[in-house]
Amino acid sequence: MARGQLRIYLGAAPGVGKTYAMLEEAQRRRSRGTDVVVGFVETHGRRHTADMIDDLEIVPRRGLEYRGAAFTEMDVDAVLARAPQVAVVDELAHTNVPGSRNAKRWQDVHELLDAGITVLSTVNIQHLESLNDVVEQITGIVQRETVPDDIVRQADQVELVDMTPEALRRRMMHGNVYAADRVDAAMGNYFRVGNLTALRELALLWLADKVDEQLDRYRADHAIDKTWEARERVVVALTGGPEGDTLIRRAARVAGRSKGADLMALHVARSDGLAGADPALLAKQRLLVESLGGTYHQVVGSDIPQALLDFARGVNATQLVLGASRRGRFAQILSPGVGVTTTALSGPIDVHLVTHERAGRRRPAAGAGPALSPRRRLAGFVLTLAGLPTLILLLYAPRGRLSLTSDILLVLAFVIAVALVGGLWPALLAAVAGSLLLNFFFAPPVHTFTIANRENVLALAVFVLVAVAVSAVVDLAARRTREAARASADAATLATVAGSVLRGSRPLQALLENLRETFSLDAVTVLERRDDSPPAPDCQADPTAWRVAATVGGRPCDSPAEGDTIVPVDDQVTVVLRGPALPAADRRVVEAFAAQAALALRQQRLAEEAAKAKPLAEADRLRTALLAAVSHDLRTPLASAIAAVASLASHDVDFTDEDRGELLATAAESLDRLSRLVANLLDMSRLQAGALGLAATDVWLDEAVPHALDELGPPGRRIGVRIPDDLPAVHADPGLLQRVLVNLLANALRFSPPARPPLVTASAHDARVELRIIDHGPGIPEDQREQVFLPFQRLGDRDNDTGVGLGLALSRGLAEAMGGSLQPETTPGGGVTMVLALPAAARQTGPGAEPAPPATGPAGS
C-alpha cells in the first residue's frame, strides 16, 4: 500500500487562516469526488471556520476522562476503519490527553499516512521545536506544545498562510479570532505588531530553507551539477595566509550587495596531512567570517582548484572569491596556478581574483628551515672529508681488478650514506669531490683531469646527476618526516587543549592553563585594551591602557612590555607570556592558542552580557504581562461597579428594593474583587522590592481558616475543614497568613469539581505545622509545577477570566517571607494538594490567654 501524502498549512500566528485554508482545500477535493472526512478540527468558536465544516463528513471524536475532567480527542481507530482518501486533522503539534493512543497528534497523523490516507494539517511557526527558544525570547511565552522540525520538513507540501500584522490585528478587533473579552489582553501581549512581524519573518525564513532543501534534492535526483542562481552564495577561498582578512571583507561586500546572500569561507587542507597553513591565522579568520554573518568550512583535497569548485557547486554557489597568486612570475610561467585554473574550470560561477599587498610575494613554507639538526649536518661534512679519501685509497690499492663502473657505484653508495647522515649539502660536497677523485685516480689517463674515453665522461656525468638527485630526495624525505612529526605533535597538543576546554566549566582559564603547562611558562595573561587608550603601538608599556581579562600562573603582566613573548590577536586583545623564549616553530601553536583564547574570551563576555540582560528581560516580560493582565482584570470589576452605581443614580428607572439590593451587592462584590487585585499587586511589588513589613505573632489555624472561608463568601461553605484541637499555633503575620489562605482556598475552589469540594487538613511535625489544601481537579503535571508559581503564569496558556495569575506566586512569596514554604503534591486519585508549612509558635499560649486574632483587612498597608 502506498503511503499517504502530508500537506501542512504553516502560519506565523493564530488567526491567520490556516484552518480555513485547509478546509477550503478539503472542500475543493470533495467537489472533485475525493472521499474526504474530518478527523479533528478545532473551530475556536469562529463562525466562518465552522461554516466550512457543515457539509463535510465528521468522524466522531473519542471521549476521555482525565483527573475528573472530560476531554475529546481524534479517534484514530475510527478514522482508520473509515479508510477515507483524505483526512483533515487540525493542530499537528497538539499534545493528546493521557490515555490516548499516542502522546502527540503528529504520531496519530503518521499512523494515518502509513495506512495510505492523505492528511491535511496545520501548525504555527512557534510550535516548531528548533524555534521554541527564539519564540520565547520574542514573545516572552514558553510554548509547551511542539513538533519536531523533521516531521514538518518531511511533509510532501508545506503551504504558508501569510497575513500582515496589521491585517491580523484588524481581524482580531472585529472578533474573528478571539472572544471580545480576550481581545484587549491578546493585543497588548502576544499580538503586538513587533511580535507578529518577527514571527512572520521566522515563518518566511523557515519556509525558504525548506524550499532550498527541496531544490537541492531535485538537483541531486536529476544529477544537475550546473549552478542555478536562485540565491546568491559567495564562497571565499582561504589559504591560511595573512591576506585572508582582505579576501573575507571583500567577499562580505560582494555578498552584501544582494539581500539574503550567503557568505561561506572555505579552506582546502592538503591531503598528505602536512601543515600547509597557519592555524592561528585560520582561527582568527574563522572568527572574522562568523562575525560578518558567514560560515566556515574545511575540506581535504590534493587538487585545490577541483576541490574549490566541487564545494562551490555542491552548495550552489554563484560567486567565488580568490586571492591573487603569491607565486613569482617564473613560477607562473611554468604552472598557471590555482586562480587561473579555477577560472578556466568555473563555468557559470563568477570568479573574483582579488589583489592584495602580498601578491607576488611567495609565502614561506610552514616549518621552513633545515631538515636536519646542525649536529647531523656537521657529522655529514666530517664523514665526507674523512670517509671519501679513505674509500678512494681502498679502491686505488687493487686498481685494475675493478672497472670504472664499479668504482662509480661504490662512491655513489657512499654519497647516499652521507645524504642519510648529513642531508643535502654534505651529500652535494661528497658528490662533487667524488666525481673529481674518480676522474683523477680511475679515469684514463690517470693522475690528470683529462678523460680520454667519452663513455667515461658520460658515466661521471650520470654519477653526479644521480648523486645530486638522490641527495635531494633524501633531504626532502627527512624534511617531510620532520614536518609530519611536528604536525602530529601540534595536532596532539591542540586536541588535548580542546578536550580539556570542552570538559571544563571555565574554558578560558583551562585554555590558558594548558598553554602555560605545555610550554613551561611562568605566567600567561590575556590583556584587553581600554576603550580610551591610544593605538596599541603607542601603549605597549603603559599599564593604564590595558586591563587584565584573564591570567594563570604567577604575577600577571599589566602591559605587553612586561612579558617575554607578545602574541597580538587583534587590535583589542593581546596574549602576553612570561617565561622561556619560544622557538619560531612553537610560536605557530601559541598563536593558535591565542586565537582560541580570544574566542573563549568573546564567549565569556557574551555569557556575561546575557546574564545581565536576563533579569532585564524577565522584568520586561513581567511588566508586559502585568499591563496586559491588568488592562482586562481591572476593567472588568471596575466596569461592573460603575454600571451598578450609575444605574442606582439614574432617575429614569424606578428600581424595586430587591433590584436595588442586587445592584448594591454587584457593586460591593466588584469593588471587593478590585480591592483584592490591587492588594495583590502591591504585595507582589513589595515582595520583589524586599520592602514587605512583617508583624509576626502566634496565630491559631482553627480560627484563621474560618475567617478565610468567610472572606470567600457562600462558595467557601463548600470547603471541608479538619483541624485537630491539639494543633499548636503558628508564628506568622496574621494579615499575610489570611491573604495566603484566601488565595489557596480560592484556587482550590476554582479547579475542584462540584461533586468533590476541597478539603483542609492540618498536622504538626517537629517545629513546623503543615496545612494541606486538597482539591480533586485536573492536577498539575510534574514538569510544570514550578511554573504555576511564576507571576502572571496564566498568560498564554490559560483563559482570561481567572485573574492576573498572581495568587500562587504571591502565596509562596508571603509564605517564605514568614519563614515557611509552599509546595504542591499530587492528591491520591487526582488533583493537587498545596502544602503550607509554617514555623510552630516558640511557646504555647496558656488556656486563658488570647493569641492574636486573624486580620480581616489587607496586610502591609
PDB file of C-alpha atoms in Angstrom, residues 16-142:
ATOM      1  CA  VAL A  16      -4.016  33.964  10.044  1.00  0.00           C
ATOM      2  CA  GLY A  17      -6.443  31.488   8.430  1.00  0.00           C
ATOM      3  CA  LYS A  18      -4.621  28.129   8.412  1.00  0.00           C
ATOM      4  CA  THR A  19      -7.650  26.058   9.362  1.00  0.00           C
ATOM      5  CA  TYR A  20      -9.864  27.950   6.920  1.00  0.00           C
ATOM      6  CA  ALA A  21      -7.377  27.408   4.066  1.00  0.00           C
ATOM      7  CA  MET A  22      -7.121  23.705   4.992  1.00  0.00           C
ATOM      8  CA  LEU A  23     -10.900  23.331   4.908  1.00  0.00           C
ATOM      9  CA  GLU A  24     -11.059  25.174   1.571  1.00  0.00           C
ATOM     10  CA  GLU A  25      -8.695  22.562   0.153  1.00  0.00           C
ATOM     11  CA  ALA A  26     -10.833  19.803   1.681  1.00  0.00           C
ATOM     12  CA  GLN A  27     -13.952  21.279   0.050  1.00  0.00           C
ATOM     13  CA  ARG A  28     -12.145  21.582  -3.295  1.00  0.00           C
ATOM     14  CA  ARG A  29     -11.097  17.928  -3.189  1.00  0.00           C
ATOM     15  CA  ARG A  30     -14.567  16.842  -2.131  1.00  0.00           C
ATOM     16  CA  SER A  31     -16.083  18.715  -5.091  1.00  0.00           C
ATOM     17  CA  ARG A  32     -13.806  16.682  -7.384  1.00  0.00           C
ATOM     18  CA  GLY A  33     -15.186  13.438  -5.972  1.00  0.00           C
ATOM     19  CA  THR A  34     -12.450  12.682  -3.438  1.00  0.00           C
ATOM     20  CA  ASP A  35     -13.522  10.860  -0.269  1.00  0.00           C
ATOM     21  CA  VAL A  36     -12.774  13.421   2.477  1.00  0.00           C
ATOM     22  CA  VAL A  37     -13.539  13.184   6.208  1.00  0.00           C
ATOM     23  CA  VAL A  38     -12.814  15.457   9.169  1.00  0.00           C
ATOM     24  CA  GLY A  39     -10.748  13.619  11.777  1.00  0.00           C
ATOM     25  CA  PHE A  40     -10.341  16.621  14.078  1.00  0.00           C
ATOM     26  CA  VAL A  41     -10.907  20.331  13.539  1.00  0.00           C
ATOM     27  CA  GLU A  42     -10.953  22.952  16.288  1.00  0.00           C
ATOM     28  CA  THR A  43     -13.036  25.977  15.251  1.00  0.00           C
ATOM     29  CA  HIS A  44     -12.226  28.047  18.387  1.00  0.00           C
ATOM     30  CA  GLY A  45     -15.743  29.486  18.132  1.00  0.00           C
ATOM     31  CA  ARG A  46     -15.065  31.126  14.760  1.00  0.00           C
ATOM     32  CA  ARG A  47     -18.274  31.170  12.739  1.00  0.00           C
ATOM     33  CA  HIS A  48     -16.679  31.251   9.280  1.00  0.00           C
ATOM     34  CA  THR A  49     -14.498  28.253  10.111  1.00  0.00           C
ATOM     35  CA  ALA A  50     -17.485  26.311  11.446  1.00  0.00           C
ATOM     36  CA  ASP A  51     -19.443  27.055   8.243  1.00  0.00           C
ATOM     37  CA  MET A  52     -16.723  25.331   6.203  1.00  0.00           C
ATOM     38  CA  ILE A  53     -17.346  22.029   8.028  1.00  0.00           C
ATOM     39  CA  ASP A  54     -21.111  21.860   7.683  1.00  0.00           C
ATOM     40  CA  ASP A  55     -21.300  19.572   4.639  1.00  0.00           C
ATOM     41  CA  LEU A  56     -18.129  17.528   5.371  1.00  0.00           C
ATOM     42  CA  GLU A  57     -18.347  14.110   6.981  1.00  0.00           C
ATOM     43  CA  ILE A  58     -17.057  14.274  10.565  1.00  0.00           C
ATOM     44  CA  VAL A  59     -15.654  11.185  12.283  1.00  0.00           C
ATOM     45  CA  PRO A  60     -16.962  11.188  15.901  1.00  0.00           C
ATOM     46  CA  ARG A  61     -14.309  12.032  18.468  1.00  0.00           C
ATOM     47  CA  ARG A  62     -13.212   9.747  21.258  1.00  0.00           C
ATOM     48  CA  GLY A  63     -14.190  10.809  24.787  1.00  0.00           C
ATOM     49  CA  LEU A  64     -11.608  10.587  27.576  1.00  0.00           C
ATOM     50  CA  GLU A  65     -11.658  11.378  31.288  1.00  0.00           C
ATOM     51  CA  TYR A  66      -8.530  12.652  32.975  1.00  0.00           C
ATOM     52  CA  ARG A  67      -8.375  13.665  36.650  1.00  0.00           C
ATOM     53  CA  GLY A  68     -12.112  14.136  36.897  1.00  0.00           C
ATOM     54  CA  ALA A  69     -12.472  16.233  33.739  1.00  0.00           C
ATOM     55  CA  ALA A  70     -13.895  15.157  30.348  1.00  0.00           C
ATOM     56  CA  PHE A  71     -11.911  15.636  27.119  1.00  0.00           C
ATOM     57  CA  THR A  72     -12.278  14.647  23.463  1.00  0.00           C
ATOM     58  CA  GLU A  73      -9.538  13.615  21.046  1.00  0.00           C
ATOM     59  CA  MET A  74      -9.394  12.314  17.474  1.00  0.00           C
ATOM     60  CA  ASP A  75     -10.474   8.672  17.270  1.00  0.00           C
ATOM     61  CA  VAL A  76      -7.584   7.210  15.265  1.00  0.00           C
ATOM     62  CA  ASP A  77      -9.168   3.740  15.115  1.00  0.00           C
ATOM     63  CA  ALA A  78     -12.411   5.165  13.770  1.00  0.00           C
ATOM     64  CA  VAL A  79     -10.596   7.101  11.039  1.00  0.00           C
ATOM     65  CA  LEU A  80      -8.574   4.014  10.078  1.00  0.00           C
ATOM     66  CA  ALA A  81     -11.728   1.907   9.973  1.00  0.00           C
ATOM     67  CA  ARG A  82     -13.458   4.532   7.799  1.00  0.00           C
ATOM     68  CA  ALA A  83     -10.402   4.479   5.445  1.00  0.00           C
ATOM     69  CA  PRO A  84     -11.036   7.735   3.543  1.00  0.00           C
ATOM     70  CA  GLN A  85      -8.801   9.028   0.797  1.00  0.00           C
ATOM     71  CA  VAL A  86      -8.173  12.298   2.666  1.00  0.00           C
ATOM     72  CA  ALA A  87      -8.414  13.086   6.386  1.00  0.00           C
ATOM     73  CA  VAL A  88      -8.463  16.622   7.805  1.00  0.00           C
ATOM     74  CA  VAL A  89      -6.533  16.773  11.101  1.00  0.00           C
ATOM     75  CA  ASP A  90      -6.064  20.193  12.708  1.00  0.00           C
ATOM     76  CA  GLU A  91      -3.271  21.311  15.116  1.00  0.00           C
ATOM     77  CA  LEU A  92      -0.387  18.972  14.304  1.00  0.00           C
ATOM     78  CA  ALA A  93       1.607  19.964  17.432  1.00  0.00           C
ATOM     79  CA  HIS A  94      -1.258  19.156  19.833  1.00  0.00           C
ATOM     80  CA  THR A  95      -0.477  17.021  22.906  1.00  0.00           C
ATOM     81  CA  ASN A  96      -3.067  14.305  23.410  1.00  0.00           C
ATOM     82  CA  VAL A  97      -4.748  13.729  26.757  1.00  0.00           C
ATOM     83  CA  PRO A  98      -3.031  10.963  28.780  1.00  0.00           C
ATOM     84  CA  GLY A  99      -4.674   7.660  27.950  1.00  0.00           C
ATOM     85  CA  SER A 100      -4.847   8.415  24.236  1.00  0.00           C
ATOM     86  CA  ARG A 101      -3.461   6.051  21.622  1.00  0.00           C
ATOM     87  CA  ASN A 102      -0.375   8.281  21.096  1.00  0.00           C
ATOM     88  CA  ALA A 103       1.214  11.050  23.125  1.00  0.00           C
ATOM     89  CA  LYS A 104       1.240  13.548  20.222  1.00  0.00           C
ATOM     90  CA  ARG A 105      -1.157  14.235  17.384  1.00  0.00           C
ATOM     91  CA  TRP A 106       1.630  14.102  14.801  1.00  0.00           C
ATOM     92  CA  GLN A 107       2.078  10.457  15.810  1.00  0.00           C
ATOM     93  CA  ASP A 108      -1.626   9.904  15.070  1.00  0.00           C
ATOM     94  CA  VAL A 109      -1.080  11.525  11.682  1.00  0.00           C
ATOM     95  CA  HIS A 110       1.819   9.179  10.922  1.00  0.00           C
ATOM     96  CA  GLU A 111      -0.441   6.193  11.535  1.00  0.00           C
ATOM     97  CA  LEU A 112      -2.922   7.573   9.036  1.00  0.00           C
ATOM     98  CA  LEU A 113      -0.148   8.192   6.499  1.00  0.00           C
ATOM     99  CA  ASP A 114       1.166   4.644   6.934  1.00  0.00           C
ATOM    100  CA  ALA A 115      -2.364   3.382   6.184  1.00  0.00           C
ATOM    101  CA  GLY A 116      -2.315   5.198   2.836  1.00  0.00           C
ATOM    102  CA  ILE A 117      -4.525   8.119   3.930  1.00  0.00           C
ATOM    103  CA  THR A 118      -3.565  11.588   2.734  1.00  0.00           C
ATOM    104  CA  VAL A 119      -3.664  14.113   5.604  1.00  0.00           C
ATOM    105  CA  LEU A 120      -4.262  17.881   5.595  1.00  0.00           C
ATOM    106  CA  SER A 121      -2.989  19.536   8.783  1.00  0.00           C
ATOM    107  CA  THR A 122      -1.948  22.875  10.288  1.00  0.00           C
ATOM    108  CA  VAL A 123       0.843  24.165  12.500  1.00  0.00           C
ATOM    109  CA  ASN A 124       2.084  27.557  13.712  1.00  0.00           C
ATOM    110  CA  ILE A 125       5.728  28.546  13.447  1.00  0.00           C
ATOM    111  CA  GLN A 126       6.023  28.918  17.237  1.00  0.00           C
ATOM    112  CA  HIS A 127       5.350  25.196  17.683  1.00  0.00           C
ATOM    113  CA  LEU A 128       8.478  24.060  15.777  1.00  0.00           C
ATOM    114  CA  GLU A 129      10.945  22.547  18.227  1.00  0.00           C
ATOM    115  CA  SER A 130      14.046  24.308  16.854  1.00  0.00           C
ATOM    116  CA  LEU A 131      12.413  27.741  17.201  1.00  0.00           C
ATOM    117  CA  ASN A 132      10.998  27.234  20.697  1.00  0.00           C
ATOM    118  CA  ASP A 133      13.637  29.302  22.491  1.00  0.00           C
ATOM    119  CA  VAL A 134      13.606  32.011  19.795  1.00  0.00           C
ATOM    120  CA  VAL A 135       9.833  32.402  20.102  1.00  0.00           C
ATOM    121  CA  GLU A 136      10.160  32.621  23.887  1.00  0.00           C
ATOM    122  CA  GLN A 137      12.712  35.440  23.537  1.00  0.00           C
ATOM    123  CA  ILE A 138      10.410  37.321  21.164  1.00  0.00           C
ATOM    124  CA  THR A 139       7.067  36.853  22.917  1.00  0.00           C
ATOM    125  CA  GLY A 140       8.087  36.024  26.490  1.00  0.00           C
ATOM    126  CA  ILE A 141       5.829  32.939  26.399  1.00  0.00           C
ATOM    127  CA  VAL A 142       7.036  29.325  26.572  1.00  0.00           C
TER     128      VAL A 142
END
